[in-house]
CSV table of C-alpha atoms and ligand atoms in Angstrom, one decimal:
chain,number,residue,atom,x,y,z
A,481,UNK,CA,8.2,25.7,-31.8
A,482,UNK,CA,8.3,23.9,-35.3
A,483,UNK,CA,7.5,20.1,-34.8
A,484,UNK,CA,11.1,18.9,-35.0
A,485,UNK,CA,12.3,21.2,-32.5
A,486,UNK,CA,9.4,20.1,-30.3
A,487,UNK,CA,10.8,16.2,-31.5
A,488,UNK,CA,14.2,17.5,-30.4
A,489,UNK,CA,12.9,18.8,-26.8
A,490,UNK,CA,10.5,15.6,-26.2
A,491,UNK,CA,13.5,13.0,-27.0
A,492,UNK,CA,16.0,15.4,-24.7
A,493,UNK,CA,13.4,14.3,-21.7
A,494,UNK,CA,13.0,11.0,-22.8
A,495,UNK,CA,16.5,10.7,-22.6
A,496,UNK,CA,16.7,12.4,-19.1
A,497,UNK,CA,14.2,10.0,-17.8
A,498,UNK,CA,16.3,7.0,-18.9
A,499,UNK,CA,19.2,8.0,-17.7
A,500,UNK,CA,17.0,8.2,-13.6
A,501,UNK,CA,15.8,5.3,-14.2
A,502,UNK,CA,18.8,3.3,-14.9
A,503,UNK,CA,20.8,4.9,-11.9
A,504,UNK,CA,17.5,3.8,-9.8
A,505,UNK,CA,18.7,0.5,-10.8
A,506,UNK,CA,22.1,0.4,-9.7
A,507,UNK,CA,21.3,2.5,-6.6
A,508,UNK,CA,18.9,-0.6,-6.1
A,509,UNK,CA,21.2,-3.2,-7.0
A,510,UNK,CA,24.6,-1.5,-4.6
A,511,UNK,CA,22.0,-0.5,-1.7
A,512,UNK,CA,20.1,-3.7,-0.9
A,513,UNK,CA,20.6,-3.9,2.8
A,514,UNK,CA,18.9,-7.0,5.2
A,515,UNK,CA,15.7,-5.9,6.4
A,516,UNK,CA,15.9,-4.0,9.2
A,517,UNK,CA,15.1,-6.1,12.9
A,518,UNK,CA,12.5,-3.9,14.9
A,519,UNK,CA,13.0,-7.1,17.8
A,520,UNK,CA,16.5,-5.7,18.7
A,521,UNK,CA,15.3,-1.7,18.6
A,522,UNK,CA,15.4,-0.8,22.1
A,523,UNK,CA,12.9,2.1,20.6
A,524,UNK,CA,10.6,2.5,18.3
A,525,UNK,CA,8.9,5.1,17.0
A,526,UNK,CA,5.9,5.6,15.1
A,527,UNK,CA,5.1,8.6,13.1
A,528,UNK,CA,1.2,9.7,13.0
A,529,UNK,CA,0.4,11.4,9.8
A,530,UNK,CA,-3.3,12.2,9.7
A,531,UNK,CA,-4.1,13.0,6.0
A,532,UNK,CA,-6.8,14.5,4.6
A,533,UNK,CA,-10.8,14.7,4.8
A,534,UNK,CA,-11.8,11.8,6.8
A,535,UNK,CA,-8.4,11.0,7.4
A,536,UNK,CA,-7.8,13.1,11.0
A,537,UNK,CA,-11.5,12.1,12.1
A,538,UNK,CA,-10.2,8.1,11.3
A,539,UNK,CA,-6.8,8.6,12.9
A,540,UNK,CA,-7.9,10.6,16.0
A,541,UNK,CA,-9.7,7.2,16.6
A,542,UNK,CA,-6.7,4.4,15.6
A,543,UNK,CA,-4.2,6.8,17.8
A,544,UNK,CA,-6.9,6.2,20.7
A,545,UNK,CA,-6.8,2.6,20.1
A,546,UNK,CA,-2.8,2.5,19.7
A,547,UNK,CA,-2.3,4.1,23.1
A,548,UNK,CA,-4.4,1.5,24.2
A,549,UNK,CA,-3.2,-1.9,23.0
A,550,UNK,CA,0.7,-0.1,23.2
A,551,UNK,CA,0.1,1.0,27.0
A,552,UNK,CA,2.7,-0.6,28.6
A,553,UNK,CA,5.2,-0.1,25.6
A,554,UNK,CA,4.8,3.1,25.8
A,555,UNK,CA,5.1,4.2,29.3
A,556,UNK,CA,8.5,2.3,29.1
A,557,UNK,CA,9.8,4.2,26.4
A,558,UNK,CA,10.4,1.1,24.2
A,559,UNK,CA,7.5,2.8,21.9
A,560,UNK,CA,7.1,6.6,20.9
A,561,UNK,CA,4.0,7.5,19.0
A,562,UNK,CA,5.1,10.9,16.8
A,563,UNK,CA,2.4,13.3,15.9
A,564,UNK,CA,3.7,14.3,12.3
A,565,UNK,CA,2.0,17.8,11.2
A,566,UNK,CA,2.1,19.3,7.5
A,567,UNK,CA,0.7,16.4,4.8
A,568,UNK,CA,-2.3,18.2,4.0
A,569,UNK,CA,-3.3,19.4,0.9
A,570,UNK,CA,-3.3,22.6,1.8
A,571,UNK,CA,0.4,23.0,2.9
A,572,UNK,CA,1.2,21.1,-0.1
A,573,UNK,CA,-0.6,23.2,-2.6
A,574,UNK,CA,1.1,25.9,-1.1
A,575,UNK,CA,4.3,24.6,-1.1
A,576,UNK,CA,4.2,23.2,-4.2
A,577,UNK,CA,5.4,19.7,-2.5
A,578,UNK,CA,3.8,16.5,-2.8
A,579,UNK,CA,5.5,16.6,0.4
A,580,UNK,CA,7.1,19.4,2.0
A,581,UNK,CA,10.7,19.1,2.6
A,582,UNK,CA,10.6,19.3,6.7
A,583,UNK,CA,7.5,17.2,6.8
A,584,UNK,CA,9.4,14.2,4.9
A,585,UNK,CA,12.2,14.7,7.4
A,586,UNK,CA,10.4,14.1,10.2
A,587,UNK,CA,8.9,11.6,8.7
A,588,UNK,CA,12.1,10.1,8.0
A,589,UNK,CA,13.2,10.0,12.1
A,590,UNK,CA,10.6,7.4,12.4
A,591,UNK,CA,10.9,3.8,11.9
A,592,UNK,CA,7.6,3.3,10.9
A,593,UNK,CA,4.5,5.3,9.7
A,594,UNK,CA,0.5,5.3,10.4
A,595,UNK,CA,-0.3,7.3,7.6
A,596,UNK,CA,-4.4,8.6,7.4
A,597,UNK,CA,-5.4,9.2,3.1
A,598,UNK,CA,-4.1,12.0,2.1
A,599,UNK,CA,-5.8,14.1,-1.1
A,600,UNK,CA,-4.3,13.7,-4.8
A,601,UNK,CA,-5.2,16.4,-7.3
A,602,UNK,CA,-6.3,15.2,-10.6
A,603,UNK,CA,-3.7,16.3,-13.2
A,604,UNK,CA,-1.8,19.2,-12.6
A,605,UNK,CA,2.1,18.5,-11.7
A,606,UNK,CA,1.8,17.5,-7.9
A,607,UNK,CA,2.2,14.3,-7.2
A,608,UNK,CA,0.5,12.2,-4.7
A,609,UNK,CA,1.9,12.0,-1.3
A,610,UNK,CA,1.5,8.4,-1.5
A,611,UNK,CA,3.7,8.0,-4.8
A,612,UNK,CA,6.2,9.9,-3.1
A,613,UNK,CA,6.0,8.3,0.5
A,614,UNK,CA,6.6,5.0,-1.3
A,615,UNK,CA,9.4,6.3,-3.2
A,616,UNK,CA,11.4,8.5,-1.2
A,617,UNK,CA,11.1,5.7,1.5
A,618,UNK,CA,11.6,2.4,-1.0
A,619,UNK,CA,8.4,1.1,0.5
A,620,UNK,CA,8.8,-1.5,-2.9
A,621,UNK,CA,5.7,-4.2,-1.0
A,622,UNK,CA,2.4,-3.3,-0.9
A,623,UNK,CA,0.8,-5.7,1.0
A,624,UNK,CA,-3.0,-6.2,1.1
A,625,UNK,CA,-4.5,-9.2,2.7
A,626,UNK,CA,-8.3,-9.7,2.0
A,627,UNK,CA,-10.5,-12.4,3.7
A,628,UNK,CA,-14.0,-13.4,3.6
A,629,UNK,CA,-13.8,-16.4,5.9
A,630,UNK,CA,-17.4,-17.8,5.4
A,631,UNK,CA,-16.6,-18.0,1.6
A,632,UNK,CA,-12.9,-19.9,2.5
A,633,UNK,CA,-11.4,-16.6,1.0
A,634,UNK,CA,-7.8,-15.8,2.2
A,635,UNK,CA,-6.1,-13.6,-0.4
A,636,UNK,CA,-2.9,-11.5,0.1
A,637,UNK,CA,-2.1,-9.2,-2.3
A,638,UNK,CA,1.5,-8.7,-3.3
A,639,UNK,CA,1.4,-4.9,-5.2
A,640,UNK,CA,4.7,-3.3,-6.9
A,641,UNK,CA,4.7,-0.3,-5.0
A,642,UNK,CA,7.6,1.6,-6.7
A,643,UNK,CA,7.6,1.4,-10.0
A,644,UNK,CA,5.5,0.7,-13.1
A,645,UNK,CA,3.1,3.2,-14.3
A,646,UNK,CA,4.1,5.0,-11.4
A,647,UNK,CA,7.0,5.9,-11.1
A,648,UNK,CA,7.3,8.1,-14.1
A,649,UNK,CA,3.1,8.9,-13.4
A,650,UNK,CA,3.9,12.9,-13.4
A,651,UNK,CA,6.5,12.8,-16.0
A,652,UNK,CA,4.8,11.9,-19.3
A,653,UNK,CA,5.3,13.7,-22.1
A,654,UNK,CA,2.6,15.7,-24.4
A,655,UNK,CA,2.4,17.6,-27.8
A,656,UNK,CA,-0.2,19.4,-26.5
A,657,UNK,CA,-3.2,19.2,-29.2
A,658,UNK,CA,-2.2,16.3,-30.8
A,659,UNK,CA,-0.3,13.4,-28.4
A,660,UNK,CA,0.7,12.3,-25.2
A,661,UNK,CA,3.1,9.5,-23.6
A,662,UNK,CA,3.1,8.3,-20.2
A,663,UNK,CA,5.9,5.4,-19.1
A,664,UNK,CA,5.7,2.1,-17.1
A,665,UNK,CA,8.6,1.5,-16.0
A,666,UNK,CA,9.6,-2.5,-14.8
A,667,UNK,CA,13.0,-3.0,-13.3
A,668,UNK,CA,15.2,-6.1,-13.0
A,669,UNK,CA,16.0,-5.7,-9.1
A,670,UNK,CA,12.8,-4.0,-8.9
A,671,UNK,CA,10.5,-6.7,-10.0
A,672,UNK,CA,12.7,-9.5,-8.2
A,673,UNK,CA,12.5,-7.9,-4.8
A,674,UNK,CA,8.7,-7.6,-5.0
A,675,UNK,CA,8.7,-11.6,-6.3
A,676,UNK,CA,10.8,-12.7,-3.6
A,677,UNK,CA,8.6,-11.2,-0.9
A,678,UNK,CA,5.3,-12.7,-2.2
A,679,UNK,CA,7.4,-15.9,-2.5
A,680,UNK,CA,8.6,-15.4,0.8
A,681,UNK,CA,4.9,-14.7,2.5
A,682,UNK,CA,3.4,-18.1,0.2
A,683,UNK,CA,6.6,-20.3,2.0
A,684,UNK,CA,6.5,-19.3,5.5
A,685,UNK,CA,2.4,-19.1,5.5
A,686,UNK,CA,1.6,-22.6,4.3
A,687,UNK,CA,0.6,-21.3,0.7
A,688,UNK,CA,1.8,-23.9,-2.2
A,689,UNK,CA,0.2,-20.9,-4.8
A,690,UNK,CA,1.1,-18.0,-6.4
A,691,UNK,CA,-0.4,-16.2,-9.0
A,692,UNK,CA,1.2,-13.6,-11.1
A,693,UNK,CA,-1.2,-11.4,-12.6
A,694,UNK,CA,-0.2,-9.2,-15.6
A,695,UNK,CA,-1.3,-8.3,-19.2
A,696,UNK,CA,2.1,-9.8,-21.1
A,697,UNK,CA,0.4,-10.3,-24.0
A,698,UNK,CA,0.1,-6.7,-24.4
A,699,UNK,CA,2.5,-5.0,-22.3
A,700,UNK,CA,5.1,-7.0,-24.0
A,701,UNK,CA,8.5,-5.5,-22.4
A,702,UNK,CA,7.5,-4.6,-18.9
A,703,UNK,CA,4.7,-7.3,-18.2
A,704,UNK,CA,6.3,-9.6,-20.4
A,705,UNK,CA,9.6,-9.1,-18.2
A,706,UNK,CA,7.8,-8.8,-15.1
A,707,UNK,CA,6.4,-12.2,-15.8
A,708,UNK,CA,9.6,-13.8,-16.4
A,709,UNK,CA,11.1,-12.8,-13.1
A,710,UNK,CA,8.6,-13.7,-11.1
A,711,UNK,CA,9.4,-16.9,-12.4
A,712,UNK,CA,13.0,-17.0,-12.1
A,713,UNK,CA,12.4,-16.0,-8.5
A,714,UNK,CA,9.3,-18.9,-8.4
A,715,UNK,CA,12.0,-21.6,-9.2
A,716,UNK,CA,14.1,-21.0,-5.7
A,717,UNK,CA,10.7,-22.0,-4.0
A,718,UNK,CA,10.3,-25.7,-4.3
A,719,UNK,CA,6.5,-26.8,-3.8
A,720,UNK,CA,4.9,-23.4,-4.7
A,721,UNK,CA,3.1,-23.6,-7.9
A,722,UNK,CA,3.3,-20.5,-10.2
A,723,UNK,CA,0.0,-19.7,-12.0
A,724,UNK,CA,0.0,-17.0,-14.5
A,725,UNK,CA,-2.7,-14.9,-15.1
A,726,UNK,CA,-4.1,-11.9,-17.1
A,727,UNK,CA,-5.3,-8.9,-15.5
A,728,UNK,CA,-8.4,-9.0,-17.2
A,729,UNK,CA,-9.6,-12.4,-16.4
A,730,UNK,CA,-8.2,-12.4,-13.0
A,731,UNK,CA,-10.6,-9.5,-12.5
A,732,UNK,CA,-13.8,-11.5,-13.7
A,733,UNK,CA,-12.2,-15.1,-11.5
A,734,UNK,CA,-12.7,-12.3,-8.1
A,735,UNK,CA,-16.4,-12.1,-8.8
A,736,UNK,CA,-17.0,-15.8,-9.6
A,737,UNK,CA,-17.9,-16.9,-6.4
A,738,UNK,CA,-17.5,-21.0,-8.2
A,739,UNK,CA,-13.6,-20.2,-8.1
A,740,UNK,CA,-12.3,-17.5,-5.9
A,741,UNK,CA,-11.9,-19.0,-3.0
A,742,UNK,CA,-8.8,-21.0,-4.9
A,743,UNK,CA,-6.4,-18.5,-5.1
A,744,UNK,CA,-4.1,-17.9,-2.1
A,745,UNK,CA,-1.2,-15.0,-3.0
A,746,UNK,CA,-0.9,-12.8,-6.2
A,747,UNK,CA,2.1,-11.2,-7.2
A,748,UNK,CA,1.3,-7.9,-9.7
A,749,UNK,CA,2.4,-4.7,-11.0
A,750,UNK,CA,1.6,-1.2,-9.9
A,751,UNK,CA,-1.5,-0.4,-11.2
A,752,UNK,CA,-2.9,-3.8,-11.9
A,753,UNK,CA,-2.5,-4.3,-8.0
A,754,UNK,CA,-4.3,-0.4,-7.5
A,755,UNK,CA,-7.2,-1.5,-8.9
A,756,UNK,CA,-7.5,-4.9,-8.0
A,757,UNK,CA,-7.0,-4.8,-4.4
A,758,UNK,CA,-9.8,-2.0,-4.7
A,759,UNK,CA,-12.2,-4.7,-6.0
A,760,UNK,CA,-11.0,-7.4,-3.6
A,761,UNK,CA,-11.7,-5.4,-0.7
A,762,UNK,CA,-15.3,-4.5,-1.9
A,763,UNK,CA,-15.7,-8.2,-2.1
A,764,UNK,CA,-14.6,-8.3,2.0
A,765,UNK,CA,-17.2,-5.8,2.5
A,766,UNK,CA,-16.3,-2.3,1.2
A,767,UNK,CA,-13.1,-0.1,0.5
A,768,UNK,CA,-13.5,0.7,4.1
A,769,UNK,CA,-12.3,-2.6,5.7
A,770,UNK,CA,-9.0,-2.8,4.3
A,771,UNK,CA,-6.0,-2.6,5.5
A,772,UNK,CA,-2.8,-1.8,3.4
A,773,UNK,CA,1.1,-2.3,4.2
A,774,UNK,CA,4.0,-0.1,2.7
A,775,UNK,CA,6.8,-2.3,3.2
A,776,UNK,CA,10.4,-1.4,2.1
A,777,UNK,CA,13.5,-2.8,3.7
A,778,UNK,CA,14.4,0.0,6.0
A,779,UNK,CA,11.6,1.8,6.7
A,780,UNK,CA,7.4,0.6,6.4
A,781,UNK,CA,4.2,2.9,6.2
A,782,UNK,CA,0.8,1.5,7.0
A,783,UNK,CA,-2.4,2.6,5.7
A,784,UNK,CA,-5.9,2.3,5.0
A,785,UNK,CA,-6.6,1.7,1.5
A,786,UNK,CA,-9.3,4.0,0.5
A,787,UNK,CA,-9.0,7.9,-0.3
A,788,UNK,CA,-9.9,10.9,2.1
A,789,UNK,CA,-13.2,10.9,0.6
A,790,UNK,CA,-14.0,14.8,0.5
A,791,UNK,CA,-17.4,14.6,-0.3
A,792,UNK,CA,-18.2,12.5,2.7
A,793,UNK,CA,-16.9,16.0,4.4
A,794,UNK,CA,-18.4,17.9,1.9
A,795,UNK,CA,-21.9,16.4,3.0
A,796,UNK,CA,-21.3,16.8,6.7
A,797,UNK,CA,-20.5,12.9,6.9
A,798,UNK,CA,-17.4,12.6,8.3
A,799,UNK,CA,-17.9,11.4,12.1
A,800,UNK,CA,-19.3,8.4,10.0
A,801,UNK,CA,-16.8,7.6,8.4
A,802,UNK,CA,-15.7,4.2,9.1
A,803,UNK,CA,-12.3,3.4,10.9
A,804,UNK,CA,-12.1,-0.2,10.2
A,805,UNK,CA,-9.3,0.1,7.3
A,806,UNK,CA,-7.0,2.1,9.3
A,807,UNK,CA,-7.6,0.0,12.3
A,808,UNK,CA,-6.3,-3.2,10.3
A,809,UNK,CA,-3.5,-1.1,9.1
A,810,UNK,CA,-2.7,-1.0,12.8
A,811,UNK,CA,-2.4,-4.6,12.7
A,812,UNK,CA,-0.1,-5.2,10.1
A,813,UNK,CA,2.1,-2.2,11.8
A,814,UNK,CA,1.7,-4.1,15.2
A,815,UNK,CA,2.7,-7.6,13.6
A,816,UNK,CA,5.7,-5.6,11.8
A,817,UNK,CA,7.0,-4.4,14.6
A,818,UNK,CA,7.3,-7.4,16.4
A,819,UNK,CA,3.9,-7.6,18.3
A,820,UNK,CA,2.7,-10.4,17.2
A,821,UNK,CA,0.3,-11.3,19.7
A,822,UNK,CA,-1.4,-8.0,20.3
A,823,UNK,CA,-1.3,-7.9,16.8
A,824,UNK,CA,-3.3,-11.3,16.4
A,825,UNK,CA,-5.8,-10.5,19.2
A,826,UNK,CA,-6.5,-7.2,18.1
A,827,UNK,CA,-7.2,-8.7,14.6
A,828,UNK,CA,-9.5,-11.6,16.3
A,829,UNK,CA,-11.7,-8.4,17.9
A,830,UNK,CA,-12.2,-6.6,14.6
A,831,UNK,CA,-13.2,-10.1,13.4
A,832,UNK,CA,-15.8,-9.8,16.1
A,833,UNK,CA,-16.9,-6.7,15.4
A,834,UNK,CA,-16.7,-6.9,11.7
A,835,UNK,CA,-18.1,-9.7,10.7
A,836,UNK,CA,-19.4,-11.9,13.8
A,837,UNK,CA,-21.0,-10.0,16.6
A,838,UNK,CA,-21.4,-6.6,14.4
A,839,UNK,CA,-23.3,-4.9,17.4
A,840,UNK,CA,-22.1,-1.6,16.3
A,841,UNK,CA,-22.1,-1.2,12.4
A,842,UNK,CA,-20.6,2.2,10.1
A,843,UNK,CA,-22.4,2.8,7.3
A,844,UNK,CA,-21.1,6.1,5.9
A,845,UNK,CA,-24.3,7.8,7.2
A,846,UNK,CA,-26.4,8.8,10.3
A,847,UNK,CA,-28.2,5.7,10.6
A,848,UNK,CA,-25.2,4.0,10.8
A,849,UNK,CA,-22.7,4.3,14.0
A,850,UNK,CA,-19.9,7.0,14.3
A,851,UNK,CA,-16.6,6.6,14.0
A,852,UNK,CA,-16.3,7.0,17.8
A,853,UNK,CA,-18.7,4.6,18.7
A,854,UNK,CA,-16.7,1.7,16.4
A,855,UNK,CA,-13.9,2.4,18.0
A,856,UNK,CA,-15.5,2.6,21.7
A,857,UNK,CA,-16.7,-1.4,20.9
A,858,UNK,CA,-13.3,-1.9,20.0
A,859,UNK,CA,-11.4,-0.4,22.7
A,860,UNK,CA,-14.0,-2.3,24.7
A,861,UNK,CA,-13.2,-5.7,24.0
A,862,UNK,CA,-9.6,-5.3,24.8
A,863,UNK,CA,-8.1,-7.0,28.4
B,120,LIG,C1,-3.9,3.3,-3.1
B,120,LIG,C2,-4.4,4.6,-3.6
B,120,LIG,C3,-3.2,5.4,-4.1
B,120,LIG,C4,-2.6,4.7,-5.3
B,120,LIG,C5,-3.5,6.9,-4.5
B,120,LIG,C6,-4.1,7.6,-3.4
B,120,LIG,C7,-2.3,7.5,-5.1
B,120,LIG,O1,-5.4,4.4,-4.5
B,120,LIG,O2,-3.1,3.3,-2.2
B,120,LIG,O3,-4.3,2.3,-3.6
B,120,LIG,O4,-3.1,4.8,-6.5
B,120,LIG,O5,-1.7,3.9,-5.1
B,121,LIG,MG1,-6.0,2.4,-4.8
């Protein structure tokens, strides 16, 4: 192809992926519905996807603890835990699905999902589960919270979840040998829905902070807009002080131990919040300790943060791998649902185990305990 016929073909996509993204908009704008209200489900039911690598040894351990703290729910039916088979990477690969059609629609008869990490190929054209779990579900709030309590450090992490340099991650375009584009994407609705909730969290918490955390002096249209929203959003919460921040800086304030423990609830985009929330949770104690919410209005999937880690499998590793991140997951999904007190005491016992008593302690290897044993002191501490 001559280079203006390549020109041609590149502008005929770029034009393509405009016109998605601005029917994503309205679609957002005409389908906002009120958040659905698990207290007046008369069932509930939780999908169990297992994931990759460590991911089944992790989530054979959280189900455990599930049927235990849900005991009673779920011999009365008011709670069905749903074994969903099929995200692996090797049915995906096969299928050519980030993931597969049936698996999504099972997915989609739950109201809620434990998800275990599930494998992303580097380049290629399949997508990551996770990027499409979030968007085919409008999981638009990633919620991290991240606390170190002997340092006063109580962060919550407010991450776009659906947009950004996500949303168009697999779509860039290439003249292969000499360039290639990739998109970020920042919507209108998109960016206001993910402002209100941080908003929302900092009000009903007792937080008089936000920060919103960009790179608008660079990323002029998205960030920049991004920015502004947050702001017009900011305004409707009287007593909550907007602090804006770059990217950059905020990333050096996390590891200045003089000023961290300041900062109460960040609002950010996509990949900013990625990254971030990666470093925060090493700061709590390792990628292994932290819990992550996908929350949309309709439908929420909970998660540990980290990857499936293949080479701890690789190594012969993964009975050691540690289930703490998954297991805070399952506190977020309890306080979700509408369990807030099992939700609080289970996350008083990881406190315990985690940080306090820390009789049994995962390291990631043998001299460390397995993944059983953690969850054995867990189990143990409960009624
Ligand atoms: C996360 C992960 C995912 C992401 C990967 C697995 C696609 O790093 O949840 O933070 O980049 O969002
Ligand atoms: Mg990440």
């Amino acid at each position: 192809m001559n280079e203006m016929a390549v020109v041609a073909d590149l502008t005929g996509q770029f034009r393509n992926l405009l016109m998605d993204q601005l029917s994503r908009v309205m679609e957002m704008e005409e389908n906002s519905r009120p958040p659905k209200n698990f207290r007046e489900l008369s069932r509930i039911t939780v999908g169990i996807c297992p994931g990759d690598g460590i991911g089944p040894i992790i989530m054979e351990q959280a189900e455990r603890l599930l049927r235990v703290v849900l005991r009673d729910e779920i011999s009365a039916g008011r709670i069905v835990l749903k074994p969903i088979e099929g995200l692996t990477i090797e049915n995906r690969l096969q299928k050519m699905e980030a993931v597969p059609e049936e698996v999504l629609e099972e997915i989609r008869k739950c109201d809620v999902l434990l998800k275990g990490p599930t494998t992303t190929p580097k380049g290629g054209s399949l997508e990551s589960a996770n990027v499409t779990l979030r968007r085919e579900l409008d999981l638009y709030a990633n919620v991290r919270p991240v606390s170190v309590p002997e340092e006063g450090i109580d962060w919550i992490f407010f991450r776009e979840n659906t947009e950004g340099e996500y949303v168009l991650g697999s779509k860039g375009v290439e003249v292969p040998g000499k360039l290639s584009f990739d998109f970020k994407v920042t919507t209108e609705p998109g960016t206001r829905r993910i402002a209100r909730k941080a908003f929302d969290y900092a009000r009903d918490n007792g937080k008089d902070k936000v920060a919103i955390v960009t790179k608008a002096n660079i990323m002029k249209k998205t960030d920049g807009n991004f920015s502004r929203i947050c702001h017009e959003v900011g305004l409707h919460y009287p007593g909550i002080e907007m602090e804006d921040w770059y990217i950059d800086i905020m990333t050096a304030n996390l590891v200045n131990p003089e000023i961290r423990s300041q900062f109460q609830v960040f609002v950010l985009p996509n990949l900013y919040g990625d990254i971030i929330t990666d470093e925060a949770a090493e700061i709590q104690g390792g990628v292994g300790t932290a819990g992550s919410a996908n929350i949309g209005d309709q439908y929420a999937m909970f998660e540990a943060i980290h990857g499936s880690a293949p080479r701890m499998i690789e190594d012969g590793l993964g009975d050691y791998a540690n289930p703490a991140s998954l297991f805070k997951a399952v506190v977020m999904m309890l306080r979700h649902i509408g369990f807030t007190a099992k939700a609080n005491g289970l996350e008083k016992i990881l406190e315990e185990c985690l940080e306090t008593e820390k009789s049994v302690v995962v390291t990631g290897f043998p001299e460390g305990a397995t993944c059983r044993e953690f969850a054995d002191y867990v189990i143990g501490k409960l009624d």
